[in-house]
Structures are given as C-alpha cells and as structure tokens.
Amino acid sequence: MTAIRSVTLLGATGSVGSSTVDLLKRGNGRYRVEAVTAHRNAAALAQVARELNARFAVVGDPDAYRELKDALSGTGIEAASGEAALIEAAKRPAEWVMAAISGSVGLKPTLAAAQRGATVALANKECLVCAGGVFMRTAAAAGATVLPVDSEHNAIFQALSAGPREDVSRVIITASGGPFRTWTREAMRSATLEQALKHPNWSMGPKITIDSATMMNKCLELIEAHHLFAVEPERLAVLVHPQSIIHGMVEYRDGSVVAQLGSPDMRIPIAHCLAWPARIDGPAARLDLAQIGSLSFEAPDPDRFPALALGRRALEAGGAVPTVFNAANEVAVAAFIARQLGFGGIADLVEATLDAADRRNATAEPKNIDEALAVDNMARSLAQDLVPEIAAKAV
Amino acid sequence: MTAIRSVTLLGATGSVGSSTVDLLKRGNGRYRVEAVTAHRNAAALAQVARELNARFAVVGDPDAYRELKDALSGTGIEAASGEAALIEAAKRPAEWVMAAISGSVGLKPTLAAAQRGATVALANKECLVCAGGVFMRTAAAAGATVLPVDSEHNAIFQALSAGPREDVSRVIITASGGPFRTWTREAMRSATLEQALKHPNWSMGPKITIDSATMMNKCLELIEAHHLFAVEPERLAVLVHPQSIIHGMVEYRDGSVVAQLGSPDMRIPIAHCLAWPARIDGPAARLDLAQIGSLSFEAPDPDRFPALALGRRALEAGGAVPTVFNAANEVAVAAFIARQLGFGGIADLVEATLDAADRRNATAEPKNIDEALAVDNMARSLAQDLVPEIAAKAV
C-alpha cells in the first residue's frame, strides 16, 4: 500500500473507533483523515481529531458542541454537532469509512456513506439487523464495498475468498458460549447480572456481554451474515468454540472448510478492513496455537439457549421480524440490567414480543430507513409494555 | 462449471489416481478423458480407460504392453508403453493433467504437461523436491497453472487466496506427529518396522508412512512449499496437530491466520484442483467439528525428531541439497524396511549423506531434469555405500 487513503471515522471514541485510531496512528502518513465523530465525548473526540489531523469533527449531541469547539480552537479543525452533521461527515469525500456508531443513530450516517459508493467498514449492527435489505441494496446500487468489522463476519469474508459464492454449502459462525456455556437451564434462568457480565474471552460493553450470555449475539450475527453474504438461512450455522480462536468458517461444496483464526484483538479485523484488498502490519499478538494447545467445539444447545430458536425464527421469517427481534432484545437486556427481569426473562420477553408483532401483522419488510426506525420504535414499545407481564410470570 | 473439461491422468491406478477416477465418474459428462497412464498394472489401467472412455492408455513398463493392448481390443482406445509414451500422454491436448506418477519417473511427463501450459494438479513430489527451481520456472514460462494436490499444500493454496502473496508473514504446515509423537527419543531409536507403519490418521503406502513417523515428510513438504509458493525458508513452519483436521495455514502480516480444514479424504483436495477456480460437489464426509470435539497443537520437538533439523538444512542450503536429502531418505527408508537399519539410522544416514555430498561440493542447483536425475543417482549411491557404516554405528 503506497497510495494515501482518505478515511472517516464515524464513532471514533468507542472500542472499535479507538482500535481504528490506534492503527491509523501507526500508518506513517498512509492515511489522511477527513472526519471523525463521537456521540458526546467532546474531549476524547477533540484529542482524536488533533492526533489524526482530521478536517472535520462532529459530536452527535448538540450539548457537547461548545466543549468540542473550544477544544479545537486554533487547530483549523472544523467542529459541528447534531444528526445532520453526522450525515455530513459521512458524505464528505473519504474513500474509506469506519461505520462504528452504535445503535440506530448509526443508520443514516452509515447509509449516507454507502450511498456515495464509499468502502464502508461496517461495525454498526443495526444497518444489517434492522434494515439489512435496504442497506445492502443501497450499497450495491451505489457500487459501495461493505467490509465487515465484527470478528466473526470478517473471518467469513476472508474465508469466502477461497471460492465462488455459489459454491458455498455452509457458513459457520463460532460462539464462545459465554459465561453460562456449561450451566444447567435451571441455573441459567436465575443467573444474576454479575454472573452474566463475566465474559470468558472478550472485554466488551454490558449489552453485548449479556447478548453473549444468552447467545442472542449469535442470532443477530446470523441475521447480519444473511444480508452481508446473501446466504440462505438454512446454510447458516452456529458452532460453540469456547476459545474464540477460530472466528468463522465457510464450507464449500467439495468438503473443504476455510476458516480465519486469530488472537481476540479487534485490531486484526479492523486492519484487514483498513488495508483491503491488501494487508498491513498489525500490532495484535501473533496466534501461537502450540501455546494455546487445544481448540474445542460443541453443538449449541437449543434447550439451554432458547434465544437460538427465536433467532432462527426471526432469520427465517425475514421482513421486519429481525428488526422486532433486535428491538425486543434491547428492551429485555435493559430490563435485565435494571433488575426488572430475570435472565430467563430475556428470551421470554423476546418471544412474547415476536408473537405480539405477528398478531399485529407488523412484519412487512421496511422499504427505507424511516420505516425500519418506525418498526424498531413500535417493537420497543410493544416489548416495554410486556415487561411487567413477563417479570410476573417468571416469579 | 458447465464447459466440458479435457483431462489426463498420469498415474491413474495409484491412490491419488483412483480418487481422481472416482471424482471423474461422478462428473456426469463434465469431463472428457484424453489419456490415462499406469506403471505396470495393465488390467487396472484398462478398466479405468474403459470406464472413463479415454482415448489413450499408457503403461510405463513395456512388459505390460501386450496385456494392456489385449484388454483394450475392440474399444478404440489406443494403447502404448514406455517412457516416451508417458511423455506423449502428457503432451496430448488436455486442459487439466493430474500428475500422480510417483517417483523420479514422473519428472519428465509432468514437466511435459507444464511445458505446454496445462493446468497441472501436482501430486508428484520429485518435481518440487528434486527439481523445484527447474519445474516452477518452466511452468511460469509456459503459463502453466500448478495446483497442489497434497492436502497440506492444497490447504495453503486455498488459504493464500485471502490476501496478496507479499503480505504473507508465515506459512504453516501441520503434521500429525505420526505414531511416535509421544515416544521418547530412546524408544524411537529402536522402534520396529511394524510400529513405524501404524499411522494414526491416514492409510498410505509404507514409504510415506515411515516418512510420517520420522517427520521426513514434513521436511519434504517444506521444500515443496518453498517452491510452490515462493516463500522464503524462514517464513515456513511446521506445527504438530495430531487430528490432521487443519491441513495448512497462512498467517498474514496483520495477524489474521487463514486455514483450510477437512476430513482426511484426498478427494477433497483433488476435487478442489479438478474444479479450480470453481468448486464441484465432493463425496467426502462433511467436517463435523462438534463431533470431533477437540483439535490439539504442539510445537515439533527437534530433539526427538532429528529429521526436522536436516530438512531445514536442506531447505536453507537449496541448490541440489534437497535432491540429495530426498534421495538419501529414500535409501534410508528402504534400508529400514529391509531391516538393514534401525529407525534412528534413517536420520543418521540422511545426515551422513548430506555431509558426504557437501564434501564433494555436489550441491549446485540442477539446471534441468537430467542434471537433477544425475544428482539423485549420485546421492542414492552415496547413501547406499554409507548404509553398512551407519548400521554398524547404531549397534
């Protein structure tokens, strides 16, 4: 890689954003940074903008504008705030955009980057889970390249280079199995918040750690993989692999399985996206399988992890059902963190919300982002209304 | 794959040849078979030629010609015998050639296929070990495609599709560790022929099974990989993996490791070569990692497996040293099978032969196949002469 690549970071101060900043700083002038954004941490964003010599810095929250503006005074870096400014950051001409704004607030800026045909390193889950059809069609029409950042999808993307897409027989997403991998169903139903927050391999935020404990994260990843790689639901599988070293696998029709492995360091998939189709040096620890010694595998247990069947239901139903599934899960996890629901109540609430949405026939595929956001809102309020009932049932 | 592919099988009756025949028979008319050859098993070759409706069938051994001719009478299949006919079979216009003649007799026919720019599925080890430079330069000049059939190299070939060659930091060949993986050095030195012939995972001929017990096979594979993939010796590594499920891995500079996995069935890499760059359905059992349960890894032990240091010496020296190494090992294994040498004597004889060739300065790179064959002959006689001395020393 000798040409200078222009890049924008949507969500520069979160975990993925910080790892990306780390790689850009090691880039020795190979990158020119157009725009950086953050939700509301103006101080951290200003520091990133200065370190990377960005042209434009945006905080989503208008209340943080003044602090950002002051922190950047005299640097020549333009400051802005609000949703329209986030979208403007995405629209500015950078070849490569890291889409790491989390939550539904990331939908419009990420779509804006795809719409102008950028190479989008996609770390925002909602684009695929809530609006996968809209997002992928928009990207395809604009000639945008979508590179998955998530370690599982990045692994599958790499493994897909070994053969034509039509010759893929199965796509396998690995799962650590989370902290409750070996627990009984009964013990899991009454697991505490503290127990659910202890992830064996990755250090992540509370929402995603609890999704790992329920295996809801794998359901969301199946939905993402379905859209990213245009793989039919019946070809998508989950395999429990407690060491999280093999991140994803592709089985071809001749029986070959191609996999990507690596240390659990997000800088590996991010470096892959940043340099693709070339490669750059990465600071992550080299994988030493002799030192690790052993990798183990188990079939996921649908009895102990009821999320898996719910995820498959959403995946196979398609339309707006994955959007409902995701919204219900977010409400359920928030209720669990607020100690309004037990651990077993998370799946119960998701199921009840899917049923309620079915009864309302509110499951047609969103035709645009606004429709997807409307379904998301509807499902959140459906789920929220169901919390007391599910909480009472579990007692 | 819809176009009909013309194919030739050099070595149609051995293990790799038979697996290829099996795949061709499942091809439903997608293949037209130009030529098939065998060493001397005329009956088996005639059956293959009839089943595949080949145009030309050749036995290497002229003594087997009459039987072949008779067995093909009335079929319209042309019969021939001898070295020139083997070369003619390779020269006949088939797009794809399986080069599965084993031993140095396979050198000239395989080279003939490469010289006319065919796609060569390479299962003959000598082309790379004894004449790697000559062979790969000839193939490149003719625009031939060389596809590795050996499961390890095929795995690496597949893994190399995930990134540019210049971004590869390491190429890792896995090794089962053979029947003596857990034995002490002392126990190994006095291992019997029967013990050495018990390979844990693959059912193969005696020579290659003993090479697996000494790990000489991995040395030969490193030399092959060096030529096949133009990878420097210091980037080539061996990793012991007793289950033989991961066949090979490529580490990229960003820390990603891409691997190919599969059941131990040669029809998987052969199917890959047969359809490349597409894929075809294969009859091999699908890999079920949950059922396998666990994959383990160990660093190879240079103390218990002295072959590894000898192989690295040959790899790093280059020139004719790999040819000497291979010839010495063949003599040593034959002497072990003939109970003239103990198991520990195999590595001792190879080392003594490398030393003797060094003293003669007989290590310049062969410029053509005839020079490679001359080095091979010289090294065999050097090694043969050393057998009594090594046998005496070991007692």
Coordinates of N, CA and C in Angstrom, one line a residue, chain B residues 65-167:
Chain B
Y65 N 2.7 -54.1 -22.0 CA 2.0 -53.6 -23.1 C 1.0 -54.6 -23.7
R66 N 1.5 -55.8 -23.9 CA 0.6 -56.8 -24.6 C -0.7 -57.0 -23.8
E67 N -0.6 -57.1 -22.5 CA -1.8 -57.3 -21.7 C -2.8 -56.1 -21.8
L68 N -2.2 -54.9 -21.8 CA -3.0 -53.7 -22.0 C -3.7 -53.7 -23.4
K69 N -2.9 -53.9 -24.4 CA -3.4 -54.0 -25.8 C -4.6 -54.9 -25.9
D70 N -4.4 -56.1 -25.4 CA -5.4 -57.1 -25.4 C -6.7 -56.7 -24.7
A71 N -6.4 -56.1 -23.5 CA -7.6 -55.7 -22.7 C -8.4 -54.6 -23.3
L72 N -7.7 -53.8 -24.2 CA -8.4 -52.7 -24.8 C -8.9 -53.0 -26.2
S73 N -8.7 -54.2 -26.7 CA -9.0 -54.6 -28.0 C -10.5 -54.4 -28.3
G74 N -10.8 -53.7 -29.4 CA -12.2 -53.5 -29.7 C -12.8 -52.3 -29.1
T75 N -12.1 -51.6 -28.2 CA -12.6 -50.4 -27.6 C -12.3 -49.1 -28.4
G76 N -11.4 -49.2 -29.3 CA -10.9 -48.0 -29.9 C -10.0 -47.1 -29.1
I77 N -9.7 -47.6 -27.9 CA -8.7 -46.9 -27.1 C -7.3 -47.3 -27.5
E78 N -6.5 -46.3 -27.8 CA -5.1 -46.5 -28.3 C -4.3 -47.0 -27.1
A79 N -3.4 -48.0 -27.3 CA -2.5 -48.4 -26.2 C -1.1 -48.2 -26.6
A80 N -0.3 -47.9 -25.5 CA 1.2 -47.7 -25.8 C 1.9 -48.0 -24.5
S81 N 3.3 -48.0 -24.6 CA 4.1 -48.3 -23.4 C 5.4 -47.6 -23.5
G82 N 6.1 -47.5 -22.3 CA 7.4 -46.9 -22.3 C 7.4 -45.4 -21.9
E83 N 8.7 -44.9 -21.6 CA 8.8 -43.6 -21.2 C 8.4 -42.5 -22.2
A84 N 8.7 -42.8 -23.4 CA 8.3 -41.8 -24.5 C 6.8 -41.7 -24.6
A85 N 6.1 -42.8 -24.4 CA 4.7 -42.8 -24.5 C 4.1 -42.1 -23.3
L86 N 4.7 -42.2 -22.1 CA 4.2 -41.5 -20.9 C 4.3 -40.0 -21.2
I87 N 5.4 -39.6 -21.8 CA 5.6 -38.2 -22.1 C 4.6 -37.7 -23.2
E88 N 4.3 -38.6 -24.2 CA 3.3 -38.3 -25.2 C 1.9 -38.1 -24.5
A89 N 1.6 -39.0 -23.6 CA 0.3 -38.8 -22.9 C 0.2 -37.5 -22.3
A90 N 1.3 -37.0 -21.7 CA 1.3 -35.7 -21.0 C 1.2 -34.6 -22.0
K91 N 1.7 -34.8 -23.2 CA 1.7 -33.7 -24.2 C 0.4 -33.6 -25.0
R92 N -0.4 -34.7 -25.0 CA -1.6 -34.6 -25.7 C -2.5 -33.5 -25.1
P93 N -3.4 -32.9 -25.9 CA -4.0 -31.7 -25.5 C -5.2 -31.9 -24.5
A94 N -4.8 -32.0 -23.2 CA -5.9 -32.0 -22.2 C -5.6 -30.7 -21.4
E95 N -6.7 -30.0 -21.1 CA -6.5 -28.7 -20.3 C -5.9 -29.0 -19.0
W96 N -6.3 -30.1 -18.4 CA -6.0 -30.4 -17.0 C -5.3 -31.7 -16.9
V97 N -4.2 -31.8 -16.2 CA -3.4 -33.0 -16.0 C -3.2 -33.3 -14.6
M98 N -3.6 -34.5 -14.2 CA -3.3 -35.0 -12.8 C -1.9 -35.6 -12.9
A99 N -0.9 -35.1 -12.2 CA 0.4 -35.6 -12.3 C 0.6 -36.4 -11.0
A100 N 0.2 -37.7 -11.1 CA 0.3 -38.5 -9.9 C 1.2 -39.8 -10.1
I101 N 2.1 -39.7 -11.1 CA 3.1 -40.7 -11.2 C 4.0 -40.5 -10.0
S102 N 4.3 -41.6 -9.2 CA 5.2 -41.3 -8.1 C 6.6 -41.6 -8.5
G103 N 7.5 -40.9 -7.8 CA 9.0 -41.2 -8.0 C 9.5 -40.3 -9.1
S104 N 10.8 -40.5 -9.4 CA 11.5 -39.7 -10.3 C 11.1 -40.0 -11.8
V105 N 10.5 -41.1 -12.0 CA 9.9 -41.4 -13.3 C 8.8 -40.5 -13.7
G106 N 8.2 -39.8 -12.7 CA 7.2 -38.8 -13.0 C 7.7 -37.5 -13.5
L107 N 9.0 -37.2 -13.3 CA 9.6 -35.9 -13.6 C 9.3 -35.4 -15.0
K108 N 9.7 -36.3 -16.0 CA 9.7 -35.8 -17.4 C 8.2 -35.7 -17.9
P109 N 7.4 -36.7 -17.7 CA 6.0 -36.5 -18.1 C 5.3 -35.2 -17.5
T110 N 5.6 -35.0 -16.2 CA 4.9 -33.9 -15.5 C 5.5 -32.6 -16.1
L111 N 6.8 -32.5 -16.3 CA 7.4 -31.3 -17.0 C 6.8 -31.1 -18.4
A112 N 6.6 -32.2 -19.1 CA 6.0 -32.1 -20.4 C 4.6 -31.4 -20.4
A113 N 3.8 -31.8 -19.4 CA 2.5 -31.1 -19.3 C 2.6 -29.7 -18.9
A114 N 3.6 -29.3 -18.0 CA 3.8 -27.9 -17.7 C 4.3 -27.1 -18.9
Q115 N 5.2 -27.8 -19.7 CA 5.8 -27.0 -20.8 C 4.8 -26.6 -21.8
R116 N 3.6 -27.3 -21.9 CA 2.7 -26.9 -22.9 C 1.6 -26.0 -22.3
G117 N 1.8 -25.6 -21.0 CA 0.9 -24.6 -20.4 C -0.4 -25.2 -19.8
A118 N -0.4 -26.5 -19.6 CA -1.6 -27.1 -19.0 C -1.8 -26.6 -17.5
T119 N -3.0 -26.9 -17.0 CA -3.2 -26.8 -15.6 C -2.8 -28.1 -15.0
V120 N -1.8 -28.1 -14.2 CA -1.2 -29.3 -13.6 C -1.6 -29.5 -12.2
A121 N -2.3 -30.5 -11.9 CA -2.6 -30.9 -10.5 C -1.5 -31.8 -10.1
L122 N -0.6 -31.2 -9.2 CA 0.7 -31.8 -8.9 C 0.7 -32.7 -7.7
A123 N 0.8 -34.0 -7.9 CA 0.9 -34.9 -6.8 C 2.3 -35.6 -6.8
N124 N 3.0 -35.4 -7.8 CA 4.4 -35.9 -7.8 C 5.3 -35.0 -7.0
K125 N 5.9 -35.6 -6.0 CA 6.8 -34.9 -5.1 C 8.1 -34.5 -5.7
E126 N 8.7 -35.4 -6.5 CA 10.0 -35.1 -7.0 C 10.1 -33.9 -7.9
C127 N 9.1 -33.5 -8.6 CA 9.1 -32.3 -9.4 C 9.6 -31.1 -8.6
L128 N 9.1 -31.0 -7.3 CA 9.4 -29.9 -6.5 C 10.7 -30.2 -5.6
V129 N 10.8 -31.4 -5.1 CA 11.9 -31.7 -4.1 C 13.2 -31.8 -4.9
C130 N 13.2 -32.5 -6.0 CA 14.4 -32.7 -6.8 C 14.7 -31.7 -7.8
A131 N 13.7 -31.0 -8.3 CA 13.9 -30.1 -9.4 C 13.0 -28.9 -9.3
G132 N 12.8 -28.4 -8.1 CA 11.8 -27.4 -7.9 C 12.0 -26.1 -8.7
G133 N 13.3 -25.7 -8.7 CA 13.6 -24.5 -9.5 C 13.3 -24.7 -10.9
V134 N 13.8 -25.8 -11.5 CA 13.6 -26.0 -12.9 C 12.1 -26.1 -13.2
F135 N 11.4 -26.9 -12.4 CA 10.0 -27.1 -12.7 C 9.1 -25.9 -12.6
M136 N 9.3 -25.1 -11.5 CA 8.5 -23.9 -11.4 C 8.8 -22.8 -12.4
R137 N 10.1 -22.7 -12.8 CA 10.4 -21.7 -13.8 C 9.9 -22.2 -15.2
T138 N 9.9 -23.5 -15.5 CA 9.3 -24.0 -16.7 C 7.8 -23.7 -16.8
A139 N 7.1 -24.0 -15.6 CA 5.7 -23.8 -15.6 C 5.4 -22.3 -15.8
A140 N 6.1 -21.4 -15.1 CA 5.9 -20.0 -15.2 C 6.1 -19.5 -16.6
A141 N 7.2 -20.0 -17.3 CA 7.5 -19.5 -18.6 C 6.4 -20.0 -19.6
A142 N 5.8 -21.1 -19.4 CA 4.8 -21.7 -20.3 C 3.4 -21.2 -20.0
G143 N 3.3 -20.4 -18.8 CA 1.9 -20.0 -18.4 C 1.1 -21.2 -17.9
A144 N 1.8 -22.2 -17.4 CA 1.0 -23.3 -16.8 C 0.6 -22.9 -15.4
T145 N -0.5 -23.5 -15.0 CA -1.0 -23.3 -13.6 C -0.7 -24.6 -12.8
V146 N 0.0 -24.4 -11.7 CA 0.3 -25.6 -10.8 C -0.6 -25.6 -9.6
L147 N -1.4 -26.6 -9.5 CA -2.3 -26.7 -8.3 C -1.8 -27.9 -7.5
P148 N -1.5 -27.6 -6.2 CA -1.0 -28.7 -5.3 C -2.1 -29.6 -4.9
V149 N -1.9 -30.9 -5.0 CA -2.8 -32.0 -4.6 C -2.7 -32.4 -3.2
D150 N -1.5 -32.5 -2.7 CA -1.2 -32.9 -1.4 C -2.0 -32.0 -0.4
S151 N -2.6 -32.7 0.6 CA -3.6 -32.0 1.4 C -3.0 -30.7 2.1
E152 N -1.8 -30.8 2.6 CA -1.2 -29.6 3.2 C -1.0 -28.5 2.3
H153 N -0.4 -28.8 1.1 CA -0.2 -27.7 0.1 C -1.5 -27.2 -0.5
N154 N -2.4 -28.1 -0.7 CA -3.7 -27.6 -1.2 C -4.3 -26.7 -0.2
A155 N -4.2 -27.0 1.1 CA -4.8 -26.1 2.1 C -4.1 -24.8 2.1
I156 N -2.8 -24.7 1.9 CA -2.1 -23.5 1.9 C -2.5 -22.7 0.7
F157 N -2.6 -23.4 -0.5 CA -3.0 -22.7 -1.7 C -4.4 -22.0 -1.5
Q158 N -5.3 -22.7 -0.8 CA -6.6 -22.1 -0.6 C -6.5 -20.9 0.3
A159 N -5.7 -21.1 1.4 CA -5.6 -20.0 2.4 C -4.9 -18.8 1.8
L160 N -4.1 -19.0 0.8 CA -3.4 -17.9 0.1 C -4.3 -17.0 -0.7
S161 N -5.5 -17.5 -1.0 CA -6.5 -16.6 -1.7 C -7.0 -15.5 -0.9
A162 N -6.7 -15.5 0.4 CA -7.3 -14.4 1.3 C -6.5 -13.1 1.3
G163 N -5.3 -13.1 0.6 CA -4.5 -11.9 0.6 C -3.4 -11.9 -0.4
P164 N -2.8 -10.8 -0.7 CA -1.6 -10.8 -1.6 C -0.5 -11.6 -1.1
R165 N 0.3 -12.2 -2.0 CA 1.4 -13.1 -1.6 C 2.4 -12.3 -0.8
E166 N 2.6 -11.0 -1.1 CA 3.7 -10.2 -0.4 C 3.3 -9.9 1.0
D167 N 2.0 -10.1 1.4 CA 1.6 -9.8 2.7 C 1.5 -11.0 3.6

